[in-house]
């Protein structure tokens, strides 16, 4: 017995009612072993504090296998898989501790990841993997007080897994990432959660309900799920949506779905659609009456923000909007954001023309800004400098004098001489400004 394990062994023998795993985990985690000894003197307190923490999360991922040096990855995976099976099975059989598990995170392996030149070894690996996957299902059935479930990387969501998920009455968050789908029929009751995150997971039958849904994030294959949600009618809970748009035919479905979310407050979009003909989201005038935050491509912002009480704006992509042409186009774009019925407090925009006139437009349109982050595009000017003309200086003087409010100031540093140089703009309270130059 080592010097490190002896005190822990003596403490555990003093209070044998606590499981070995609790003492082992505590002994490894607590920074001061004297604190652990003191805490052990109040057995009930130790149990109430330590056990929920030790058993709150059950996680098995392939990180060690993924980043292992050549030649030892398989042995590390076997070691981790065997431990996961023992831990899941042991907790699932415990009359008390199985109710302490609040979160599980399980990761599968894609076909061919576990390969061995030996046929016998390959058969053993396949058997181990099947055992591991079966314990995942055992966990979903046994840990009935789960709050969060993460399924990742090639785990097959079949009828049994879907049914186990639907029976988790306390589950608030569900993340399914790059998993296979093989359900043959709709699950009853439907899976209901407050936060749903799906990435590259496309159920063709109805699995999820939007009755409790507050936050929804979809990466790919969004049309079938949104269509199922719309059959349930108006959603009076959903306040936060992220959708990654990957096909133009999804625009109609997304538009219709957003129209069924009257309490939505935050909308986040990304798009992989071609920019030769930027798409538009043509929402009804009465849609999204509570929208206060938008993050996404600029070409969606011009059709979503006007007429809605948006206060926080982050545009992530201005390509395809011809904003590099001249200041008139930039003024038109900012003018569309100005038509928000709310007072813009936060504005983050990137890849815009490199011009001090742009700052003037911003402060003219949005006098109540509290946070401004601007990403100027160096491709609109020489690579090594920010062009400052006499007109720019005059315009910035107007910003300093009139555009920042009575309690703030605007200062700049012009170096290099002549009309060309580098500009640094600093806006003091109440406006916080960050300027980024992209190469």
Tab-separated table of N, CA and C in Angstrom, residues 53 76 140 200 282:
chain	number	residue	atom	x	y	z
A	53	UNK	N	-21.887	15.131	-6.134
A	53	UNK	CA	-20.894	15.645	-7.069
A	53	UNK	C	-20.205	14.521	-7.825
A	76	UNK	N	-5.702	1.819	-24.895
A	76	UNK	CA	-6.332	2.879	-24.107
A	76	UNK	C	-7.851	2.853	-24.257
A	140	UNK	N	-29.699	5.135	-20.029
A	140	UNK	CA	-30.873	5.958	-20.327
A	140	UNK	C	-32.129	5.404	-19.669
A	200	UNK	N	-26.571	17.367	-37.843
A	200	UNK	CA	-26.511	16.284	-38.828
A	200	UNK	C	-27.302	15.068	-38.356
A	282	UNK	N	-38.725	36.389	-46.176
A	282	UNK	CA	-39.865	37.299	-46.310
A	282	UNK	C	-40.889	36.983	-45.224
